[in-house]
Amino acid sequence: MSPSRTAEPADDHRDDGRPRLRAVVGSHRVDEEIFGRAFDGRVISRIWDFVGPYRRQVVISVVAVAIFTLSQLAIPLLIRHAIDNGMVGGVNLPVLYWTVAGFALVIAVNFAASWVQEGVTGRMAENVLFDIRRKMFSHLQRVSLSFMDKTEVGRLMSRLQGDVNSMQEFLETSVLSVGDILLLIGIVVAMLWLDWQLGLLVLSVLPILLIVRLFWLQRARAAFMAAHEANSITNGALAEAIHGVRAVQGMDRGRVNHGLYTGLVDDNYRAHLRASRLAQIMIPIVDSLTGIAMAVVILVGGYMVVEGRIEVGVMVAFLFYIQRFFDPIRSLTMQYSVMQRAMASGHRLTEVLDVDVDVTDAPDAVPLEREDDGSVEFDHVTFGYDPKHPVLKDVSFRVNSGETVALVGPTGSGKSSSMALIHRFYDVQGGAVRVGGRDVRDVTQASLGRHIAMVLQEPFLFTGTVRENIRYSSHWASDADVEEATRAVGAHDFVTALPQGYDTMLDERGGNLSLGQRQLLSFARALVADARILVLDEATANIDSYTEMQIQRALETLLEGRTGLVIAHRLATIRNADRIVVLQQGVKIEEGSHDQLMAAKGLYSRLYSMNYASFDDIPEELTGEDRARAT
Amino acid sequence: MTNTAVANGSGATDPKRIFRRTESTAAGEGVNAVSRITRMCLAYPGRVAVAMIATVLAAAAQLSIPVLLGRAVDATQAIGSATADEAALRTIALTLLAVSVLRGLFTLAQNYSAESVGHALAHDLRLAVYDKIQRLPFSFHDRTHSGDLITVGMLDLEGVRMYFSTALVRTVLLTLLLGIGAYLLISTHALLGILALSFAPFAAWRSTAMQLTLRKTWLILQEKLAILSRVMEENLAGIRVVRAFSSAPHEMKKFDAASEEALALSHRRIDVRVKSTSAMTLAFFAAMGAVLLYGGTLVAEGEMSVGTLATFLTFMTILQMPVRQLGLMVNAYARASTCGARLFALLDMPVEVDDAEGAPDLKVTEGTLRLDNVAFAYQGAEGHRAVTGISFEARKGETVGIVGPPGSGKTTLMHLIPRFYDVDAGSITIDGQDIRDVTLSSVRQAVAVVQQDSFLFTTSIENNIAYGDPRATDSRIERSAGSAQLHDWVVGLPERYGTVVGERGVSLSGGQRQRLSIARTLMLEPAVLIFDDSTAAIDAGTESRIRKGLRDYAADRVTLIVAHRLSSLSHADRILFLEDGRIVEQGTHDELIALGGRYAALHELQMRPEADMMEAQP
Ligand SMILES: Nc1ncnc2c1ncn2[C@@H]1O[C@H](COP(=O)(O)OP(=O)(O)O)[C@@H](O)[C@H]1O
Ligand SMILES: Nc1ncnc2c1ncn2[C@@H]1O[C@H](COP(=O)(O)OP(=O)(O)O)[C@@H](O)[C@H]1O
Ligand SMILES: [Mg+2]
């Protein structure tokens, strides 16, 4: 019995009057070219930059592959020699012995060449692969954040993995192609040299194979790609079922999904059978052509032997060569595909490597010293991700060393952007941002990083132990420092309650912790970094009141003796600040202490009097009129 | 569709361990897996038979080629009438041509049927895996890494698929070639035959040893590469943290450490491969040299014809490939046994939450939900009951609020009602029917949950909303979206309801996700509607609009609301306060405030966030 479609058909339209089935499983988008031009000079030259350091290895492996090929070509000739001069037409044992000695020498050379070639090529290709990946990864550490904001992680990962791998494959097969081309030429030359007439006759099947093969390649490739894609589609649907299993069960969608999935699996099955048929169809063709070539050698060659025009050893050598004859053609056509694939990948790799680095240290940049004060100043700052549409317009405010300033305002008013500017994630278009009294463009980025600690809205943890996460890049911190910081933010208790305490591994980025707990760990991480300035984007995600209390307390500890700039959402945080800066649509509209702002009866006081627990709860209607004023 | 898959039920231990890639399988299990795969292949007897017969015929054709070549060579050597030789040559040439064509056709038939058995097997297994995963209960998924399940469904399945064509059929082919070939050679000339085959044991051993080493190191390499890709992925996903701490050097160090380990291992693998393949080639050629030398002497002494020597030599070239590929076969067996063991462990996993034999559908009449002394502990944490002694009743039209500190068991309780887990003690009934005595599907239709963090599917907004009711009309979808306060936002999108959301579509804010997941739940007509902390990211104003929009809808069912924001519960008929899995306070809002207990303290805390918080903590 063959797999059939028994389940509910996954149709889109039905004529029985029922509404159409709005259901799919898995989502699949083919968004990348798989094959590029076979040869792209620009890409090749970029890749060559990476191969450059291994020039010596390349030369060695090409020479080795040449020797290897020659030694293989020599073997049928040696056999021929042994037969014709050592065995038939008068026994000549010395010739036989000498030929076998020569044979021994050739196979020794073959052994050495194969060892050198495979080893050197393999290592070289691996090294280049890792070099390219390292170069890309380190480049990504410096490229502009706007690029990173725009680019999906998955896309970059497929550059760092799939595309890099196909470059490796390409390098390896390039060396092999040299061998294959040599082998092909060698066989042709050897046959013609042995007997040009018989050689030509036998070689006449070559063009046939070549034509068939090229014709076949087109269709086969389409079928292989279809099979590959059907696989991705099915696997994508499986992954979706796994990730969304709770939603599926909760909404009782299992049966419908199984029906849809059956459709995908059936398609996948058919696509693979088709690909398999196409892959196998070449076998009888090649075998038949080999048969024809052998028959020709036997008929014509045999006749020539009988006639005495060639010796029998020549015929044997021909038969040997024919056995090997089609191999290089097969691998060369396969390598052609590899090459096209590599060019498409190489093109994508160069795109990543060519992404601009906007923010770099000025040549005369000096480090910010620990002694520099912890002030932050926005001096008529204008900034936009797209310079034509500024998201901060002429914003000025100052945070003195040791002060805490709360930045408030509706979503999209530019709070997070301001925070990014302090750390110089982006460069301003007008005005200046000063930290410790110096323009951030005049100091080194590394020292800026040590001067400022940031806590982001969404706590991001890395796979690793709790301790590693808290210490993160503060290498100088001892275990005691880590523990002290954890205690200070009130996370010590829950950390020690974990199975291995500080050495507990965090599952998939802290998935085994609650959001509040992750938040506290990211506070501890900032505390260990022990910077003069703390910039904090308060979490908006709703956290239960108990955790919120803990976080508020941790925040107080964190801000003690530091300059604090807090994007605040909760009134509790806002009220504890020394000063409040109110932003709206990229413009600073109010600034002052809580009492001052209340007295001023502006946006802030109105919002406050509504008694909302968080600024994010504020409906748009309330901020509308002030918006009009701001623009 | 065949279903030999579900046969023996191996014990359900920790799924995390079972699906670990590095965990090696017990030998017995591996053998079982292989024999089970073999049995599954036999479910396609026609194709298996074709594959086997074609294999035998292909081997026969393959083996006759060297013999024919030898005859041809000898025919040219025969001294006598030239015409006779020509006729002999012609016959041999034509036979050879025919045999070559046949060899090709038989090989085609062999490979194609073998692969089609594999694909058919994969087809069945894919469906079985999918079905199983969809049916395995929450408790299973809680304890299993999704990544591990994906690899079982993709890589392990692939390993099983390859078994028939690369392990079984090739074994038959190799056995035939070696067996008959050895018989032919040795019966022609014993010593020369042994010399010709002398490379085979060595090559077989090297090839097997090499593949086993490569396989072992491959698994380790995969692990190292997984670490490397995790380092890269986390770095990219957390790039803002990396920049904020100026920790690029630290990250590069992590990268280099992972990268260098992987590279070193790759180099080691190359060395293993190079050493073995070179040695195999050397052994092969050495044997050929020996045959040439000894055979040459025999020919020179007139004891053997040149053709026979040529037969020996071509035989060797034909045998070379399959012998060298023995390692691949061994590898295919090893892979099938470990992959199969993992795959079958999944397929044999008992479905703990399932329909009872002959269970009827749930019949909702009054629409009354009753929990009676319910207790539950998670697997792996049996010592600690997440909820215990919970009893309450709710009638159609009632709204019950549930409050409590994190970890007090609110979500757990909400997951017991749709029977995501089975209670350990007590019972949950809807209109007097225990939810364990009716079909699972009818319970799920009667109880709808808006989850705490909901999974959205990467598809259009309309498909997401209609997820539980794929045949819904446009107007119903829009109505649900309207009630969830989502419609206005959707119509502002470029493709309105056709806009794709999720991983590859427009990204949604937390509030939008929650509203979408509310809209999707409103499409159902459940008797019990549960909101598990699912309005947390929605602002208070919008939430109250949603609540107003749902007034009529809620009149027809029981509504349970878990919330942190007490203002979300002000309209509830009753509020339960949970702590450590027990109900410690219950009553209306006013009653609970009057009680002056934990609820009142929480209320106080939320109303005056800046008040001295230490005292308010329970
Ligand atoms: N990485 C970015 N690229 C382009 N535009 C952005 C980026 N981040 C924010 N914006 C835009 O800049 C404006 C200000 O955003 P933001 O600083 O995040 O405000 P807030 O933090 O106050 O919500 C918004 O219009 C937002 O869409
Ligand atoms: N899948 C699970 N496996 C094991 N323990 C769990 C699981 N989910 C929750 N728990 C534990 O059960 C208890 C109750 O959790 P939960 O119901 O999520 O609380 P709440 O929803 O009130 O925050 C907690 O101690 C939690 O750690
Ligand atoms: Mg919960």
Short mmCIF file of N, CA and C in Angstrom, two decimals, chain A residues 461-475 477-486 492 494-496 498 500-506 513 521-522 524-526 528-529, chain B residues 250:
data_model
loop_
_atom_site.label_atom_id
_atom_site.label_comp_id
_atom_site.label_asym_id
_atom_site.label_seq_id
_atom_site.Cartn_x
_atom_site.Cartn_y
_atom_site.Cartn_z
N LEU A 461 19.32 37.68 29.27
CA LEU A 461 20.36 36.89 29.91
C LEU A 461 20.96 35.94 28.89
N PHE A 462 22.19 35.53 29.17
CA PHE A 462 22.88 34.61 28.27
C PHE A 462 22.83 33.21 28.85
N THR A 463 22.98 32.22 27.98
CA THR A 463 23.09 30.86 28.49
C THR A 463 24.38 30.78 29.29
N GLY A 464 24.29 30.21 30.46
CA GLY A 464 25.45 30.14 31.32
C GLY A 464 24.94 30.09 32.75
N THR A 465 25.85 30.09 33.71
CA THR A 465 25.39 30.02 35.09
C THR A 465 24.92 31.40 35.53
N VAL A 466 24.23 31.42 36.66
CA VAL A 466 23.77 32.69 37.22
C VAL A 466 24.98 33.59 37.47
N ARG A 467 26.02 32.99 38.01
CA ARG A 467 27.21 33.78 38.33
C ARG A 467 27.81 34.41 37.07
N GLU A 468 27.94 33.61 36.04
CA GLU A 468 28.52 34.14 34.80
C GLU A 468 27.68 35.29 34.25
N ASN A 469 26.38 35.16 34.39
CA ASN A 469 25.50 36.20 33.89
C ASN A 469 25.65 37.49 34.68
N ILE A 470 25.80 37.36 35.98
CA ILE A 470 25.91 38.58 36.79
C ILE A 470 27.27 39.23 36.56
N ARG A 471 28.29 38.41 36.46
CA ARG A 471 29.61 38.99 36.26
C ARG A 471 29.72 39.54 34.83
N TYR A 472 29.19 38.81 33.92
CA TYR A 472 29.26 39.12 32.50
C TYR A 472 30.64 39.60 32.11
N SER A 473 30.80 40.86 31.65
CA SER A 473 32.13 41.21 31.16
C SER A 473 32.96 41.94 32.21
N SER A 474 32.49 41.99 33.45
CA SER A 474 33.28 42.65 34.50
C SER A 474 34.26 41.64 35.08
N HIS A 475 35.34 41.38 34.34
CA HIS A 475 36.26 40.30 34.73
C HIS A 475 36.86 40.51 36.10
N ALA A 477 35.53 41.43 38.75
CA ALA A 477 34.68 41.16 39.91
C ALA A 477 34.93 39.76 40.47
N SER A 478 35.13 39.69 41.79
CA SER A 478 35.34 38.40 42.43
C SER A 478 33.98 37.78 42.72
N ASP A 479 34.00 36.50 43.11
CA ASP A 479 32.74 35.85 43.48
C ASP A 479 32.06 36.61 44.60
N ALA A 480 32.87 37.15 45.49
CA ALA A 480 32.29 37.90 46.61
C ALA A 480 31.58 39.16 46.10
N ASP A 481 32.19 39.81 45.13
CA ASP A 481 31.54 41.00 44.54
C ASP A 481 30.21 40.63 43.93
N VAL A 482 30.22 39.52 43.22
CA VAL A 482 28.99 39.08 42.57
C VAL A 482 27.90 38.84 43.61
N GLU A 483 28.30 38.17 44.67
CA GLU A 483 27.31 37.84 45.68
C GLU A 483 26.81 39.10 46.37
N GLU A 484 27.72 40.01 46.60
CA GLU A 484 27.33 41.25 47.28
C GLU A 484 26.32 42.02 46.44
N ALA A 485 26.60 42.09 45.14
CA ALA A 485 25.67 42.81 44.26
C ALA A 485 24.31 42.12 44.25
N THR A 486 24.33 40.81 44.22
CA THR A 486 23.08 40.06 44.18
C THR A 486 22.28 40.29 45.45
N HIS A 492 19.56 37.53 46.19
CA HIS A 492 20.35 36.45 46.77
C HIS A 492 19.47 35.28 47.22
N PHE A 494 16.52 34.14 46.21
CA PHE A 494 16.00 33.20 45.21
C PHE A 494 17.13 32.49 44.48
N VAL A 495 18.28 33.16 44.35
CA VAL A 495 19.40 32.49 43.69
C VAL A 495 19.86 31.30 44.52
N THR A 496 19.99 31.49 45.81
CA THR A 496 20.46 30.36 46.62
C THR A 496 19.41 29.26 46.70
N LEU A 498 17.87 28.20 44.14
CA LEU A 498 17.94 27.42 42.90
C LEU A 498 18.75 26.15 43.16
N GLN A 500 21.40 24.64 42.04
CA GLN A 500 22.85 24.74 42.26
C GLN A 500 23.27 26.16 42.63
N GLY A 501 22.36 26.91 43.21
CA GLY A 501 22.69 28.26 43.63
C GLY A 501 23.24 29.11 42.51
N TYR A 502 24.37 29.73 42.78
CA TYR A 502 24.97 30.62 41.78
C TYR A 502 25.47 29.86 40.56
N ASP A 503 25.63 28.57 40.70
CA ASP A 503 26.15 27.80 39.58
C ASP A 503 25.05 27.13 38.76
N THR A 504 23.82 27.51 39.04
CA THR A 504 22.71 26.95 38.26
C THR A 504 22.79 27.47 36.82
N MET A 505 22.65 26.54 35.90
CA MET A 505 22.64 26.94 34.49
C MET A 505 21.28 27.55 34.17
N LEU A 506 21.30 28.65 33.45
CA LEU A 506 20.03 29.22 33.02
C LEU A 506 19.63 28.58 31.70
N LEU A 513 13.47 31.24 34.82
CA LEU A 513 13.23 32.25 35.84
C LEU A 513 12.02 33.09 35.44
N LEU A 521 18.30 40.04 38.20
CA LEU A 521 19.65 39.62 37.80
C LEU A 521 20.30 40.66 36.89
N SER A 522 19.50 41.27 36.06
CA SER A 522 20.11 42.26 35.18
C SER A 522 20.48 43.52 35.98
N ALA A 524 21.63 43.26 39.08
CA ALA A 524 22.87 42.84 39.73
C ALA A 524 24.04 42.94 38.76
N ARG A 525 23.79 42.61 37.52
CA ARG A 525 24.83 42.69 36.50
C ARG A 525 25.31 44.13 36.35
N ALA A 526 24.37 45.06 36.35
CA ALA A 526 24.75 46.46 36.23
C ALA A 526 25.49 46.93 37.48
N VAL A 528 27.41 45.12 39.47
CA VAL A 528 28.77 44.56 39.46
C VAL A 528 29.65 45.38 38.53
N ALA A 529 29.08 45.88 37.45
CA ALA A 529 29.88 46.65 36.51
C ALA A 529 30.39 47.93 37.17
N HIS B 250 34.88 40.69 25.26
CA HIS B 250 34.44 39.54 26.03
C HIS B 250 33.70 38.55 25.12
#
